[in-house]
Short mmCIF file of C-alpha atoms and ligand atoms in Angstrom, two decimals:
data_model
loop_
_atom_site.label_atom_id
_atom_site.label_comp_id
_atom_site.label_asym_id
_atom_site.label_seq_id
_atom_site.Cartn_x
_atom_site.Cartn_y
_atom_site.Cartn_z
CA UNK A 1416 8.01 -15.96 -2.41
CA UNK A 1417 5.94 -16.67 -5.52
CA UNK A 1418 3.32 -14.40 -7.00
CA UNK A 1419 0.30 -16.22 -5.64
CA UNK A 1420 1.74 -16.15 -2.13
CA UNK A 1421 2.44 -12.44 -2.46
CA UNK A 1422 -1.11 -11.84 -3.66
CA UNK A 1423 -2.49 -13.90 -0.82
CA UNK A 1424 -0.53 -11.82 1.70
CA UNK A 1425 -1.78 -8.54 0.27
CA UNK A 1426 -5.36 -9.76 0.02
CA UNK A 1427 -5.29 -10.88 3.66
CA UNK A 1428 -3.95 -7.50 4.73
CA UNK A 1429 -6.70 -5.66 2.82
CA UNK A 1430 -9.44 -7.97 4.16
CA UNK A 1431 -9.35 -6.29 7.55
CA UNK A 1432 -12.20 -8.27 9.14
CA UNK A 1433 -11.03 -11.56 7.65
CA UNK A 1434 -14.33 -12.56 6.03
CA UNK A 1435 -12.70 -13.47 2.73
CA UNK A 1436 -13.93 -10.36 0.93
CA UNK A 1437 -12.38 -6.92 0.51
CA UNK A 1438 -15.43 -4.74 0.92
CA UNK A 1439 -15.64 -1.27 -0.53
CA UNK A 1440 -15.80 0.15 2.99
CA UNK A 1441 -12.69 -1.74 4.06
CA UNK A 1442 -10.71 -0.52 1.11
CA UNK A 1443 -11.86 3.10 1.20
CA UNK A 1444 -11.13 3.27 4.92
CA UNK A 1445 -7.40 3.03 4.17
CA UNK A 1446 -6.78 6.65 3.14
CA UNK A 1447 -9.09 7.87 5.93
CA UNK A 1448 -7.22 5.86 8.53
CA UNK A 1449 -3.86 6.96 7.18
CA UNK A 1450 -4.87 10.62 7.10
CA UNK A 1451 -6.22 10.50 10.65
CA UNK A 1452 -3.10 8.81 11.98
CA UNK A 1453 -0.87 11.24 10.10
CA UNK A 1454 -2.70 14.30 11.38
CA UNK A 1455 -4.24 15.33 8.05
CA UNK A 1456 -7.58 17.13 8.18
CA UNK A 1457 -10.62 15.79 6.35
CA UNK A 1458 -10.46 18.60 3.78
CA UNK A 1459 -6.75 18.18 3.05
CA UNK A 1460 -6.16 18.28 -0.72
CA UNK A 1461 -3.83 15.28 -0.50
CA UNK A 1462 -6.58 13.29 1.21
CA UNK A 1463 -9.00 14.20 -1.60
CA UNK A 1464 -6.50 12.86 -4.13
CA UNK A 1465 -6.01 9.73 -2.07
CA UNK A 1466 -9.77 9.13 -1.91
CA UNK A 1467 -10.10 9.48 -5.68
CA UNK A 1468 -7.16 7.14 -6.31
CA UNK A 1469 -8.60 4.52 -3.95
CA UNK A 1470 -12.06 4.76 -5.54
CA UNK A 1471 -10.41 4.03 -8.86
CA UNK A 1472 -8.53 1.03 -7.50
CA UNK A 1473 -11.64 -0.46 -5.97
CA UNK A 1474 -13.74 0.00 -9.10
CA UNK A 1475 -10.96 -1.60 -11.12
CA UNK A 1476 -10.53 -4.59 -8.74
CA UNK A 1477 -14.24 -5.28 -8.39
CA UNK A 1478 -14.76 -6.86 -11.80
CA UNK A 1479 -18.47 -7.59 -11.37
CA UNK A 1480 -19.21 -4.31 -9.60
CA UNK A 1481 -20.99 -5.79 -6.57
CA UNK A 1482 -18.97 -3.81 -4.01
CA UNK A 1483 -17.09 -6.92 -2.88
CA UNK A 1484 -13.72 -8.12 -4.10
CA UNK A 1485 -13.20 -11.87 -3.82
CA UNK A 1486 -9.76 -13.45 -3.93
CA UNK A 1487 -10.55 -14.74 -7.41
CA UNK A 1488 -11.27 -11.21 -8.57
CA UNK A 1489 -8.17 -9.89 -6.86
CA UNK A 1490 -5.91 -12.58 -8.21
CA UNK A 1491 -7.09 -12.12 -11.78
CA UNK A 1492 -6.69 -8.36 -11.49
CA UNK A 1493 -3.39 -7.87 -9.67
CA UNK A 1494 -0.33 -7.52 -11.87
CA UNK A 1495 1.96 -5.13 -13.66
CA UNK A 1496 -0.67 -3.38 -15.70
CA UNK A 1497 -3.09 -2.78 -12.83
CA UNK A 1498 -0.21 -1.69 -10.64
CA UNK A 1499 1.04 0.88 -13.11
CA UNK A 1500 -2.40 2.17 -14.07
CA UNK A 1501 -4.28 2.32 -10.79
CA UNK A 1502 -2.31 1.00 -7.80
CA UNK A 1503 0.68 3.22 -8.16
CA UNK A 1504 -1.32 6.47 -7.84
CA UNK A 1505 -3.11 5.11 -4.74
CA UNK A 1506 0.10 3.98 -3.05
CA UNK A 1507 1.76 7.22 -4.07
CA UNK A 1508 -1.10 9.16 -2.51
CA UNK A 1509 -0.52 7.40 0.82
CA UNK A 1510 3.18 8.16 0.53
CA UNK A 1511 2.33 11.83 -0.02
CA UNK A 1512 0.09 11.89 3.06
CA UNK A 1513 3.02 10.62 5.09
CA UNK A 1514 5.55 13.01 3.56
CA UNK A 1515 5.00 15.71 6.17
CA UNK A 1516 7.64 18.11 4.86
CA UNK A 1517 6.71 17.49 1.21
CA UNK A 1518 10.25 16.82 -0.02
CA UNK A 1519 9.31 13.67 -1.96
CA UNK A 1520 11.14 11.41 0.48
CA UNK A 1521 10.24 9.75 3.74
CA UNK A 1522 12.63 9.90 6.63
CA UNK A 1523 12.54 7.18 9.25
CA UNK A 1524 9.92 8.93 11.39
CA UNK A 1525 7.60 9.60 8.43
CA UNK A 1526 8.00 6.04 7.16
CA UNK A 1527 7.30 4.53 10.57
CA UNK A 1528 4.17 6.64 10.99
CA UNK A 1529 2.86 5.51 7.60
CA UNK A 1530 3.40 1.85 8.40
CA UNK A 1531 1.66 2.29 11.70
CA UNK A 1532 -1.21 4.16 10.06
CA UNK A 1533 -1.77 1.26 7.66
CA UNK A 1534 -1.87 -1.24 10.49
CA UNK A 1535 1.47 -2.96 10.00
CA UNK A 1536 3.26 -4.50 12.92
CA UNK A 1537 5.82 -2.14 14.42
CA UNK A 1538 8.40 -4.83 15.13
CA UNK A 1539 10.15 -4.78 11.75
CA UNK A 1540 9.80 -1.10 10.91
CA UNK A 1541 13.52 -0.54 11.42
CA UNK A 1542 14.54 -3.40 9.14
CA UNK A 1543 12.03 -2.34 6.50
CA UNK A 1544 13.35 1.18 6.43
CA UNK A 1545 16.97 0.04 6.28
CA UNK A 1546 16.17 -2.28 3.36
CA UNK A 1547 14.45 0.47 1.40
CA UNK A 1548 17.06 3.11 2.19
CA UNK A 1549 19.62 1.42 -0.02
CA UNK A 1550 22.17 4.22 -0.01
CA UNK A 1551 21.79 4.76 3.71
CA UNK A 1552 21.15 8.51 3.53
CA UNK A 1553 18.24 8.31 5.97
CA UNK A 1554 15.59 8.84 3.31
CA UNK A 1555 13.44 6.66 1.08
CA UNK A 1556 12.54 8.31 -2.22
CA UNK A 1557 9.03 8.03 -3.65
CA UNK A 1558 10.10 6.21 -6.82
CA UNK A 1559 12.24 3.72 -4.94
CA UNK A 1560 9.44 3.04 -2.51
CA UNK A 1561 6.90 2.42 -5.27
CA UNK A 1562 9.36 0.33 -7.28
CA UNK A 1563 9.89 -1.99 -4.31
CA UNK A 1564 6.18 -2.52 -3.83
CA UNK A 1565 5.75 -3.08 -7.56
CA UNK A 1566 8.35 -5.80 -7.64
CA UNK A 1567 6.70 -7.51 -4.70
CA UNK A 1568 3.22 -7.30 -6.21
CA UNK A 1569 4.24 -8.39 -9.69
CA UNK A 1570 6.79 -11.12 -9.02
CA UNK A 1571 7.01 -11.56 -5.26
CA UNK A 1572 10.71 -10.89 -5.43
CA UNK A 1573 11.31 -7.75 -3.43
CA UNK A 1574 14.40 -8.28 -1.27
CA UNK A 1575 12.51 -7.19 1.80
CA UNK A 1576 9.07 -8.36 0.77
CA UNK A 1577 8.04 -9.32 4.26
CA UNK A 1578 8.96 -5.96 5.66
CA UNK A 1579 7.31 -3.69 3.13
CA UNK A 1580 4.38 -1.82 4.42
CA UNK A 1581 2.09 -3.72 2.10
CA UNK A 1582 1.67 -5.67 5.32
CA UNK A 1583 3.01 -8.82 3.79
CA UNK A 1584 4.86 -11.04 6.19
CA UNK A 1585 6.83 -14.24 5.90
CA1 CA B 2742 -13.56 -8.21 4.67
CA1 CA B 2743 -16.97 -8.33 -6.82
CA1 CA B 2744 9.81 13.93 3.73
#
């Protein structure tokens, strides 16, 4: 998969209503939806961090500040630098919401709940987990998880790109 295809997949996943725009509301609903599905209360400290991280991502993506991110804006923005500076904390914050026992790793149940919370199809959850759990110990570490998403976002080359919970398929 090339970079533009990977970006297109991610953009489509974030444009929940399919109108060709990632609205501020659509994007900021992600941590809320994840927290609700993962049983986190509205005043959970991890949810506060997730909200802040997502606000930062949206402000960074929305180059002209009109509250709407077009594909042109997204495409120009997405890359290694934006991933490391603003995406990584947001994705990490979702990981932390899902890490129920706080050990810095997701087991299969935690991982599956996170995917579900972010609206990914359940059919390939097993394959996705197996691909990420490279040493087969039943856990996916935070760094490994974020590194896989980074490689997909920045060069489209993650070995299990279609199964990552970025929602990308194909
Ligand atoms: Ca939309
Ligand atoms: Ca905009
Ligand atoms: Ca855990």
